[in-house]
């Protein structure tokens, strides 16, 4: 039975590759046909707007799923952002060789390079897990792309890739907004509490000092900011609403149960327990005290998508975009639109796969070919996708 199943899987994979060659699912959003030079200066547009596309948890190996590659390309073409931020687990864990890591990163960075849009990135807990290619080496790979504007940051503090990106006013060189990129680490080695890593005290000191410098240059007024990192802050469980066991939609964390509070954005969903560190070094409180951070936007929890206000800072979870790790119908990306004329307010929304492709029958058939839980359904989906792709190719559907 195992031999038969393996043979069928190989056959289906071959059919799927052929189908992809016959008919890609790209919705044709009018992307650029050739590589353009990237303007690395971040500045509000003439209309006073600045758009950020947050992409998280691509988390694939050297063979990026074609559906993910097309989805990322289509998202960028549709939104045409001014900045793309990758929020960690950009590649999967356990990629052993330098070639494989370079190939894994190139799978998506080559797509973004062609768009002519600046790209920043932070690392997640899987990027350098079980690999000899550490984050410093990976950062050099990212920096080999003309579109990439991230950096190692201060090498004397914890983590790799702690830096900030000022966004200038549309009509001057004044810093009108700021982007924080913070390495939230991998796993906890700081104490005996276990779990995920926590932003370290020296990183928080760096943030405070840089925030103060920006404030001083802005006439003593904090510069409105959004912080991007991979792992969510522990304060999320103070922001959520604790409920009784058995409450509809409640998720369990430890021995307690939680739902999203009434203050969460209307499109918020929480399909799994958030996974923060088991302790805090005071990152959230420092940002609260500095008064500049409007939101902390993270990835990490692939099937959560929410905006939860807490004490004046929005804690934002963005779903994963990848198809080789776990996920559900929320797979997608998040958009931020900042208004120079009202920088302390911002608009944010997500795209899910089905919504983005408007439930197109070919796109949804392709999506179903990545159903990891049901082998028979996956086989049926592959056949359906091939059939519909051919019909789309000859313009019947």
Coordinates of N, CA, C and O in Angstrom, one line a residue, residues 14-100:
X14 N 4.0 15.0 -10.8 CA 4.3 15.2 -12.2 C 3.2 15.9 -12.9 O 3.4 16.8 -13.7
X15 N 2.0 15.4 -12.7 CA 0.8 16.1 -13.3 C 0.7 17.5 -12.9 O 0.4 18.4 -13.7
X16 N 0.9 17.7 -11.6 CA 0.7 19.1 -11.1 C 1.8 20.0 -11.7 O 1.4 21.2 -12.0
X17 N 3.0 19.6 -11.9 CA 4.0 20.4 -12.5 C 3.6 20.7 -13.9 O 3.7 21.9 -14.4
X18 N 3.1 19.7 -14.6 CA 2.7 19.9 -16.0 C 1.5 20.9 -16.1 O 1.5 21.8 -16.9
X19 N 0.6 20.8 -15.1 CA -0.5 21.7 -15.1 C -0.1 23.1 -14.8 O -0.6 24.1 -15.4
X20 N 0.9 23.3 -14.0 CA 1.4 24.6 -13.7 C 2.1 25.2 -14.9 O 1.9 26.4 -15.2
X21 N 2.7 24.4 -15.7 CA 3.3 24.9 -17.0 C 2.2 25.3 -18.0 O 2.3 26.3 -18.7
X22 N 1.1 24.5 -18.0 CA 0.0 24.8 -18.9 C -0.7 26.1 -18.5 O -1.0 26.9 -19.3
X23 N -1.0 26.2 -17.2 CA -1.9 27.3 -16.7 C -1.5 27.7 -15.3 O -1.9 27.0 -14.4
X24 N -0.8 28.8 -15.1 CA -0.6 29.3 -13.8 C -1.8 30.0 -13.3 O -2.7 30.3 -14.0
X25 N -1.9 30.2 -12.0 CA -3.1 30.7 -11.4 C -3.0 32.3 -11.3 O -3.9 32.9 -10.8
X26 N -1.8 32.8 -11.7 CA -1.7 34.3 -11.6 C -2.8 35.0 -12.1 O -3.3 34.8 -13.2
X27 N -3.3 36.0 -11.3 CA -4.5 36.7 -11.7 C -4.2 37.9 -12.7 O -5.1 38.5 -13.1
X28 N -2.9 38.1 -12.9 CA -2.6 39.1 -13.9 C -2.9 40.5 -13.4 O -3.7 41.2 -14.0
X29 N -2.1 40.9 -12.4 CA -2.4 42.3 -11.8 C -1.5 43.3 -12.4 O -1.4 44.4 -11.9
X30 N -0.9 43.0 -13.5 CA -0.1 44.1 -14.2 C 1.2 44.3 -13.6 O 1.7 45.5 -13.5
X31 N 2.0 43.3 -13.1 CA 3.3 43.5 -12.5 C 4.3 44.0 -13.6 O 4.0 43.9 -14.8
X32 N 5.5 44.4 -13.1 CA 6.5 44.9 -14.0 C 7.1 43.7 -14.8 O 7.3 42.7 -14.3
X33 N 7.4 44.0 -16.1 CA 7.9 42.9 -16.9 C 9.4 42.7 -16.8 O 10.0 41.7 -17.1
X34 N 10.1 43.7 -16.3 CA 11.6 43.6 -16.1 C 12.0 44.3 -14.9 O 11.4 45.1 -14.3
X35 N 13.2 43.9 -14.5 CA 13.8 44.5 -13.2 C 14.0 46.0 -13.3 O 14.4 46.5 -14.3
X36 N 13.6 46.7 -12.3 CA 13.7 48.1 -12.2 C 14.7 48.5 -11.1 O 14.8 47.8 -10.1
X37 N 15.4 49.6 -11.2 CA 16.2 50.1 -10.1 C 15.3 50.4 -8.9 O 14.2 51.0 -9.1
X38 N 15.8 50.1 -7.7 CA 15.0 50.3 -6.5 C 15.4 51.6 -5.8 O 16.6 51.9 -5.6
X39 N 14.5 52.5 -5.6 CA 14.7 53.7 -4.8 C 14.6 53.3 -3.3 O 13.5 53.1 -2.8
X40 N 15.7 53.3 -2.7 CA 15.8 52.8 -1.3 C 15.4 53.9 -0.3 O 15.3 53.6 0.9
X41 N 15.2 55.1 -0.7 CA 14.7 56.1 0.2 C 13.2 55.9 0.5 O 12.4 55.9 -0.5
X42 N 12.8 55.8 1.7 CA 11.4 55.7 2.1 C 10.8 57.1 2.3 O 11.3 57.8 3.2
X43 N 9.8 57.4 1.6 CA 9.2 58.7 1.7 C 7.7 58.6 1.4 O 7.3 57.8 0.5
X44 N 6.9 59.4 2.1 CA 5.5 59.5 1.8 C 5.3 59.9 0.3 O 6.1 60.8 -0.2
X45 N 4.3 59.4 -0.3 CA 4.0 59.8 -1.7 C 3.4 61.2 -1.7 O 3.0 61.7 -0.7
X46 N 3.2 61.7 -2.9 CA 2.7 63.0 -3.1 C 1.2 63.1 -2.5 O 0.8 64.2 -2.1
X47 N 0.5 62.0 -2.5 CA -0.8 62.0 -1.9 C -0.8 61.9 -0.4 O -1.9 61.8 0.2
X48 N 0.4 61.8 0.2 CA 0.5 61.7 1.6 C 0.3 60.3 2.2 O 0.2 60.2 3.4
X49 N 0.3 59.3 1.3 CA 0.1 58.0 1.8 C 1.4 57.1 1.6 O 2.3 57.4 0.8
X50 N 1.5 56.1 2.5 CA 2.6 55.2 2.4 C 2.1 53.8 2.7 O 1.4 53.6 3.7
X51 N 2.3 52.8 1.9 CA 1.7 51.5 2.0 C 2.8 50.4 2.3 O 3.9 50.4 1.6
X52 N 2.5 49.6 3.3 CA 3.5 48.5 3.6 C 2.7 47.2 3.5 O 1.6 47.0 3.9
X53 N 3.4 46.2 2.9 CA 2.9 44.8 2.7 C 3.7 43.9 3.7 O 4.9 43.8 3.5
X54 N 3.1 43.4 4.7 CA 3.7 42.4 5.6 C 3.5 41.0 5.1 O 2.3 40.6 5.0
X55 N 4.6 40.3 4.9 CA 4.5 38.9 4.5 C 5.2 38.1 5.5 O 6.4 38.3 5.9
X56 N 4.6 37.0 6.0 CA 5.1 36.3 7.1 C 5.1 34.8 6.9 O 4.2 34.3 6.2
X57 N 6.0 34.1 7.5 CA 6.0 32.6 7.5 C 5.9 32.0 6.1 O 5.1 31.1 5.9
X58 N 6.8 32.4 5.2 CA 6.8 31.7 3.9 C 7.3 30.2 4.2 O 6.7 29.3 3.7
X59 N 8.3 30.1 5.1 CA 8.7 28.8 5.7 C 8.8 27.6 4.8 O 8.2 26.6 5.1
X60 N 9.5 27.8 3.7 CA 9.6 26.7 2.7 C 11.1 26.4 2.5 O 12.0 27.2 3.0
X61 N 11.4 25.3 1.9 CA 12.8 24.9 1.7 C 13.2 25.4 0.3 O 12.7 26.4 -0.3
X62 N 14.2 24.7 -0.3 CA 14.8 25.2 -1.6 C 13.8 24.9 -2.7 O 14.1 25.3 -3.9
X63 N 12.7 24.2 -2.5 CA 11.7 24.0 -3.5 C 10.4 24.7 -3.1 O 9.5 24.1 -2.7
X64 N 10.4 26.1 -3.2 CA 9.2 26.8 -2.8 C 8.0 26.4 -3.6 O 8.1 26.3 -4.8
X65 N 6.9 26.2 -2.9 CA 5.7 25.7 -3.5 C 5.3 26.8 -4.6 O 5.2 28.0 -4.3
X66 N 5.1 26.3 -5.9 CA 4.7 27.3 -6.9 C 3.5 28.2 -6.6 O 3.5 29.3 -6.9
X67 N 2.6 27.6 -5.8 CA 1.4 28.4 -5.5 C 1.7 29.5 -4.6 O 1.2 30.6 -4.7
X68 N 2.7 29.3 -3.7 CA 3.1 30.4 -2.8 C 3.9 31.5 -3.5 O 3.7 32.7 -3.3
X69 N 4.7 31.0 -4.5 CA 5.5 32.0 -5.3 C 4.6 32.9 -6.1 O 4.7 34.1 -6.2
X70 N 3.6 32.3 -6.7 CA 2.6 33.0 -7.5 C 1.8 33.9 -6.6 O 1.5 35.1 -7.0
X71 N 1.4 33.4 -5.5 CA 0.5 34.2 -4.6 C 1.3 35.5 -4.1 O 0.7 36.6 -4.1
X72 N 2.5 35.3 -3.7 CA 3.3 36.4 -3.3 C 3.5 37.5 -4.4 O 3.3 38.7 -4.2
X73 N 3.8 37.0 -5.6 CA 3.9 37.9 -6.7 C 2.6 38.6 -7.0 O 2.6 39.9 -7.2
X74 N 1.5 37.9 -7.0 CA 0.2 38.6 -7.2 C -0.2 39.6 -6.2 O -0.7 40.6 -6.4
X75 N 0.1 39.3 -4.9 CA -0.1 40.2 -3.8 C 0.6 41.5 -4.0 O 0.1 42.6 -3.8
X76 N 1.9 41.4 -4.4 CA 2.7 42.6 -4.6 C 2.2 43.4 -5.7 O 2.1 44.6 -5.7
X77 N 1.9 42.7 -6.8 CA 1.3 43.4 -8.0 C 0.0 44.1 -7.7 O -0.2 45.2 -8.2
X78 N -0.8 43.5 -7.0 CA -2.2 44.0 -6.7 C -2.1 45.2 -5.8 O -2.8 46.2 -5.9
X79 N -1.2 45.2 -4.7 CA -1.1 46.3 -3.8 C -0.1 47.3 -4.1 O -0.3 48.5 -3.7
X80 N 0.9 47.0 -4.9 CA 2.0 47.9 -5.3 C 2.4 48.7 -4.0 O 2.3 50.0 -4.0
X81 N 2.9 48.1 -3.0 CA 3.3 48.8 -1.8 C 4.6 49.6 -2.0 O 5.3 49.4 -2.9
X82 N 4.8 50.5 -1.0 CA 6.0 51.3 -1.0 C 7.2 50.5 -0.2 O 8.3 50.9 -0.4
X83 N 6.8 49.6 0.6 CA 7.7 48.8 1.4 C 7.2 47.4 1.6 O 6.0 47.3 1.9
X84 N 8.0 46.4 1.5 CA 7.6 45.0 1.9 C 8.4 44.6 3.1 O 9.6 44.8 3.1
X85 N 7.7 44.1 4.1 CA 8.4 43.6 5.3 C 8.2 42.1 5.5 O 7.0 41.7 5.6
X86 N 9.2 41.3 5.5 CA 9.2 39.9 5.8 C 9.3 39.7 7.3 O 10.4 40.1 7.8
X87 N 8.3 39.1 8.0 CA 8.4 39.0 9.4 C 8.7 37.6 9.9 O 8.1 37.1 10.8
X88 N 9.8 37.0 9.4 CA 10.4 35.8 10.0 C 9.8 34.5 9.5 O 8.7 34.4 8.9
X89 N 10.6 33.4 9.9 CA 10.4 32.1 9.3 C 10.2 32.2 7.8 O 9.3 31.6 7.2
X90 N 11.1 33.0 7.3 CA 11.1 33.2 5.8 C 11.6 31.9 5.1 O 11.1 31.7 4.0
X91 N 12.3 31.1 5.8 CA 12.7 29.8 5.2 C 12.4 28.8 6.3 O 12.3 29.1 7.5
X92 N 12.4 27.5 6.0 CA 12.1 26.5 7.0 C 13.4 26.1 7.7 O 14.5 26.4 7.3
X93 N 13.2 25.3 8.8 CA 14.4 24.9 9.6 C 15.1 23.7 9.0 O 14.5 23.0 8.1
X94 N 16.3 23.5 9.4 CA 17.0 22.3 9.0 C 17.6 22.3 7.6 O 18.0 21.3 7.1
X95 N 17.7 23.5 6.9 CA 18.4 23.5 5.6 C 19.9 23.6 5.9 O 20.4 24.6 6.5
X96 N 20.6 22.6 5.5 CA 21.9 22.4 6.0 C 23.0 23.1 5.2 O 24.0 23.5 5.8
X97 N 22.9 23.2 3.9 CA 24.0 23.7 3.1 C 23.8 25.2 2.7 O 22.7 25.7 2.7
X98 N 24.9 25.9 2.5 CA 24.8 27.3 2.0 C 24.0 27.4 0.7 O 23.2 28.3 0.6
X99 N 24.3 26.4 -0.2 CA 23.5 26.5 -1.5 C 22.0 26.4 -1.3 O 21.3 27.1 -1.9
X100 N 21.6 25.5 -0.4 CA 20.2 25.3 -0.2 C 19.6 26.5 0.5 O 18.4 26.9 0.2

